[in-house]
Short mmCIF file of C-alpha atoms in Angstrom, two decimals:
data_model
loop_
_atom_site.label_atom_id
_atom_site.label_comp_id
_atom_site.label_asym_id
_atom_site.label_seq_id
_atom_site.Cartn_x
_atom_site.Cartn_y
_atom_site.Cartn_z
CA THR A 58 2.52 59.25 34.34
CA SER A 59 4.62 57.37 36.93
CA ILE A 60 1.86 54.68 36.19
CA ASN A 61 1.81 54.28 32.40
CA THR A 62 5.95 54.16 32.59
CA PHE A 63 5.90 51.50 34.74
CA ILE A 64 2.97 50.02 32.51
CA HIS A 65 5.31 50.34 29.68
CA TYR A 66 8.17 48.99 31.35
CA PHE A 67 6.33 45.98 33.08
CA PHE A 68 5.13 45.32 29.11
CA ASN A 69 8.24 45.13 27.69
CA PHE A 70 9.87 43.10 30.12
CA PHE A 71 7.24 40.44 30.04
CA MET A 72 7.30 40.49 25.93
CA ARG A 73 10.88 39.92 26.46
CA PHE A 74 10.80 37.56 29.08
CA GLN A 75 8.21 35.62 27.18
CA ASN A 76 10.06 35.40 23.54
CA PHE A 77 13.17 34.02 26.04
CA VAL A 78 11.30 31.35 27.19
CA LEU A 79 10.05 30.25 23.77
CA PHE A 80 13.58 30.22 22.23
CA LEU A 81 14.50 27.98 24.93
CA LEU A 82 11.94 25.58 24.28
CA LEU A 83 12.77 25.72 20.48
CA ALA A 84 15.80 25.33 21.03
CA MET A 85 15.77 22.13 23.77
CA THR A 86 13.55 20.60 20.51
CA GLY A 87 15.94 21.41 18.25
CA CYS A 88 18.39 19.18 20.70
CA GLN A 89 16.31 16.44 20.77
CA LYS A 90 16.15 16.15 17.00
CA ASP A 91 18.41 13.19 15.76
CA ASP A 92 20.58 14.37 12.51
CA PRO A 93 18.17 13.53 9.48
CA GLY A 94 21.45 11.99 7.86
CA THR A 95 21.82 9.41 10.75
CA VAL A 96 18.42 8.25 11.77
CA VAL A 97 17.49 4.71 10.48
CA ALA A 98 13.69 4.02 10.56
CA GLU A 99 13.14 1.28 13.24
CA GLY A 100 11.92 -2.18 11.34
CA PHE A 101 14.04 -1.11 7.92
CA GLU A 102 16.90 -2.94 6.54
CA SER A 103 19.53 0.18 5.44
CA SER A 104 20.00 -2.48 2.59
CA PRO A 105 17.98 -4.77 0.63
CA VAL A 106 17.67 -8.79 1.27
CA VAL A 107 18.97 -10.97 -1.83
CA LYS A 108 17.45 -14.31 -2.15
CA PRO A 109 17.72 -15.64 -5.76
CA LEU A 110 15.16 -18.47 -7.17
CA ASN A 111 15.34 -21.07 -9.35
CA PRO A 112 14.91 -20.02 -12.48
CA GLY A 113 12.22 -22.04 -14.55
CA ILE A 114 9.86 -21.71 -12.08
CA ILE A 115 8.95 -18.38 -11.22
CA ASP A 116 9.74 -16.00 -14.33
CA GLU A 117 7.78 -13.25 -14.33
CA ALA A 118 6.60 -12.49 -10.81
CA SER A 119 4.52 -9.21 -10.68
CA GLY A 120 2.82 -9.07 -7.70
CA ILE A 121 3.91 -9.95 -4.19
CA ALA A 122 2.32 -10.13 -0.71
CA ASP A 123 3.68 -11.24 2.65
CA SER A 124 1.33 -14.34 3.84
CA LYS A 125 -0.44 -13.85 6.94
CA ALA A 126 -2.13 -17.20 7.17
CA ASN A 127 0.84 -18.66 6.74
CA PRO A 128 4.21 -16.56 8.72
CA GLY A 129 7.42 -17.02 6.83
CA TYR A 130 6.01 -17.33 3.46
CA LEU A 131 5.24 -15.04 0.58
CA TRP A 132 2.54 -15.21 -2.08
CA VAL A 133 3.67 -14.61 -5.66
CA GLN A 134 1.87 -13.50 -8.84
CA GLN A 135 2.80 -13.53 -12.74
CA ASP A 136 2.05 -11.51 -14.90
CA SER A 137 0.19 -12.19 -18.40
CA GLY A 138 0.07 -15.57 -20.12
CA ASN A 139 1.10 -17.44 -17.28
CA PRO A 140 -1.36 -19.68 -15.52
CA ASN A 141 -4.38 -19.34 -13.22
CA GLU A 142 -2.31 -19.42 -10.11
CA ILE A 143 -0.54 -17.99 -7.33
CA ALA A 144 2.81 -19.48 -5.37
CA LEU A 145 3.60 -19.66 -2.32
CA LEU A 146 7.48 -18.88 -1.52
CA SER A 147 9.66 -18.94 1.72
CA HIS A 148 11.00 -15.81 2.93
CA ASP A 149 14.40 -17.79 2.10
CA GLY A 150 13.14 -17.92 -1.89
CA ILE A 151 12.10 -21.50 -1.76
CA PHE A 152 9.41 -22.78 -3.88
CA HIS A 153 6.87 -24.36 -2.02
CA LYS A 154 3.44 -24.97 -4.04
CA SER A 155 1.52 -23.71 -6.58
CA ILE A 156 -2.23 -22.80 -5.66
CA SER A 157 -4.75 -22.68 -8.90
CA ILE A 158 -7.19 -19.97 -8.64
CA ASN A 159 -10.90 -21.28 -10.25
CA ALA A 160 -12.84 -18.75 -12.73
CA ALA A 161 -9.53 -16.37 -12.81
CA ILE A 162 -7.78 -15.80 -16.33
CA ASN A 163 -4.48 -14.78 -16.25
CA ARG A 164 -5.31 -12.04 -18.83
CA ASP A 165 -2.79 -9.68 -17.42
CA TRP A 166 -2.40 -9.42 -13.93
CA GLU A 167 -0.05 -6.94 -12.64
CA ASP A 168 -0.12 -6.68 -9.29
CA MET A 169 -1.76 -8.43 -6.10
CA ALA A 170 -2.56 -6.91 -2.34
CA LEU A 171 -3.14 -8.74 0.74
CA ALA A 172 -5.86 -7.30 3.48
CA SER A 173 -9.08 -6.71 5.08
CA GLY A 174 -12.35 -8.13 2.78
CA PRO A 175 -16.02 -8.36 3.31
CA VAL A 176 -15.63 -10.99 6.48
CA ALA A 177 -14.53 -8.99 10.02
CA GLY A 178 -11.26 -10.59 10.87
CA THR A 179 -10.20 -12.51 7.52
CA ASN A 180 -7.52 -11.75 5.43
CA TYR A 181 -8.25 -11.73 1.66
CA ILE A 182 -5.80 -11.98 -1.49
CA TYR A 183 -6.60 -9.52 -4.44
CA LEU A 184 -5.38 -10.04 -7.74
CA ALA A 185 -5.67 -7.30 -10.13
CA ASP A 186 -6.00 -7.90 -14.09
CA ILE A 187 -5.50 -4.70 -14.68
CA GLY A 188 -3.16 -4.32 -17.36
CA ASP A 189 -3.55 -3.04 -20.70
CA ASN A 190 -0.47 -1.99 -22.89
CA SER A 191 -2.25 -1.33 -26.01
CA LEU A 192 -5.42 0.24 -24.36
CA ALA A 193 -7.46 -2.19 -25.70
CA PHE A 194 -10.00 -3.31 -22.84
CA SER A 195 -13.44 -1.92 -21.66
CA SER A 196 -13.49 -3.72 -18.72
CA TYR A 197 -10.74 -4.72 -15.99
CA PHE A 198 -10.88 -7.24 -13.13
CA ILE A 199 -9.99 -7.81 -9.50
CA PHE A 200 -10.21 -11.07 -7.90
CA ARG A 201 -10.91 -11.71 -4.52
CA PHE A 202 -11.04 -14.24 -2.08
CA VAL A 203 -10.08 -15.46 1.63
CA GLU A 204 -6.16 -16.14 1.79
CA PRO A 205 -5.73 -19.80 1.85
CA PRO A 206 -3.59 -21.78 3.73
CA ALA A 207 -0.64 -23.51 2.55
CA ALA A 208 -2.13 -26.86 2.47
CA ALA A 209 -4.86 -25.71 -0.39
CA THR A 210 -4.15 -26.85 -3.27
CA THR A 211 -7.31 -24.65 -5.14
CA VAL A 212 -9.05 -21.94 -4.59
CA ALA A 213 -12.99 -22.03 -5.20
CA ASN A 214 -14.52 -19.62 -4.22
CA VAL A 215 -13.32 -16.08 -5.78
CA ASP A 216 -15.36 -12.48 -6.32
CA LYS A 217 -15.15 -11.30 -9.52
CA ILE A 218 -15.34 -7.51 -9.52
CA THR A 219 -15.53 -6.12 -12.68
CA PHE A 220 -14.81 -2.82 -13.29
CA GLN A 221 -14.67 0.21 -16.09
CA TYR A 222 -13.21 3.37 -15.92
CA PRO A 223 -15.29 6.70 -16.55
CA ASP A 224 -12.89 8.12 -19.08
CA GLY A 225 -11.88 5.16 -21.36
CA PRO A 226 -9.20 2.71 -21.01
CA HIS A 227 -5.81 2.84 -18.81
CA ASP A 228 -3.16 0.88 -18.01
CA ALA A 229 -2.24 0.10 -14.71
CA GLU A 230 0.28 -1.74 -12.68
CA ALA A 231 -0.33 -1.27 -8.92
CA ILE A 232 -3.15 -1.47 -6.36
CA LEU A 233 -3.86 -0.39 -2.47
CA VAL A 234 -6.23 -1.68 -0.18
CA ASP A 235 -6.59 0.60 2.71
CA ASN A 236 -7.55 -2.21 5.80
CA TYR A 237 -10.31 0.12 7.25
CA THR A 238 -12.50 1.43 5.39
CA LYS A 239 -11.58 -1.70 2.27
CA ASP A 240 -11.71 0.76 -0.61
CA ILE A 241 -9.69 -0.52 -3.46
CA TYR A 242 -6.97 2.04 -5.23
CA ILE A 243 -5.53 1.63 -8.52
CA ILE A 244 -2.46 3.35 -9.66
CA THR A 245 -1.98 4.08 -13.43
CA LYS A 246 0.95 3.77 -15.32
CA GLN A 247 1.19 5.43 -18.89
CA ASP A 248 -0.41 7.99 -17.66
CA ASN A 249 1.52 11.76 -17.18
CA PRO A 250 1.17 11.89 -14.37
CA SER A 251 -0.12 8.55 -13.19
CA ARG A 252 -3.93 9.16 -11.79
CA ILE A 253 -5.22 6.96 -8.92
CA TYR A 254 -8.76 5.58 -9.03
CA LYS A 255 -11.36 4.44 -5.86
CA LEU A 256 -13.37 1.56 -6.28
CA ALA A 257 -15.36 1.85 -2.84
CA PHE A 258 -16.62 -0.42 -1.00
CA PRO A 259 -18.61 -2.51 -0.93
CA GLN A 260 -17.29 -3.00 -4.17
CA SER A 261 -20.08 -4.63 -6.61
CA THR A 262 -19.69 -8.81 -8.10
CA ASN A 263 -22.77 -8.64 -10.31
#
């Protein structure tokens, strides 16, 4: 009986001690956390930086990507009806030049991305001709090419990725490219809720 009583008290003491240690650990962890309302993510500004553009050069920007080949500059493409070219702007909003993209018609360019591609260690620009406000198209296109230097005037070598949705036409306005898998994700606009479609790498250019 005395042994059973001892085991009983020891077990209760051990459980209380364990709970006390757990409470201390949780309390210490809680003390180390910052107030969510005061945390500012490192690398992000607390308010947006605004840089005006001179009118008449880029009036319908639809996609923007930060240049890797030309630090301090942005690539910008315009929406449907504009020339088949991309513009190079400085981070101060100063227009530098436009570069023509051969064999790429601007039917309804909606977005662009700068990411990895077929050749390892090389940055590619992806131009997404994926807009379809009237849901009238059966095929859509993504133009992929090596990011040009600032001195370039045209881009001659362009991969044309043609795709169709499995369930009919969609109007899309955004793409994402996974830097590791090189898969392309297309995000639709008019669907409720929006849908995400994937073009798995390697994407066909035939």
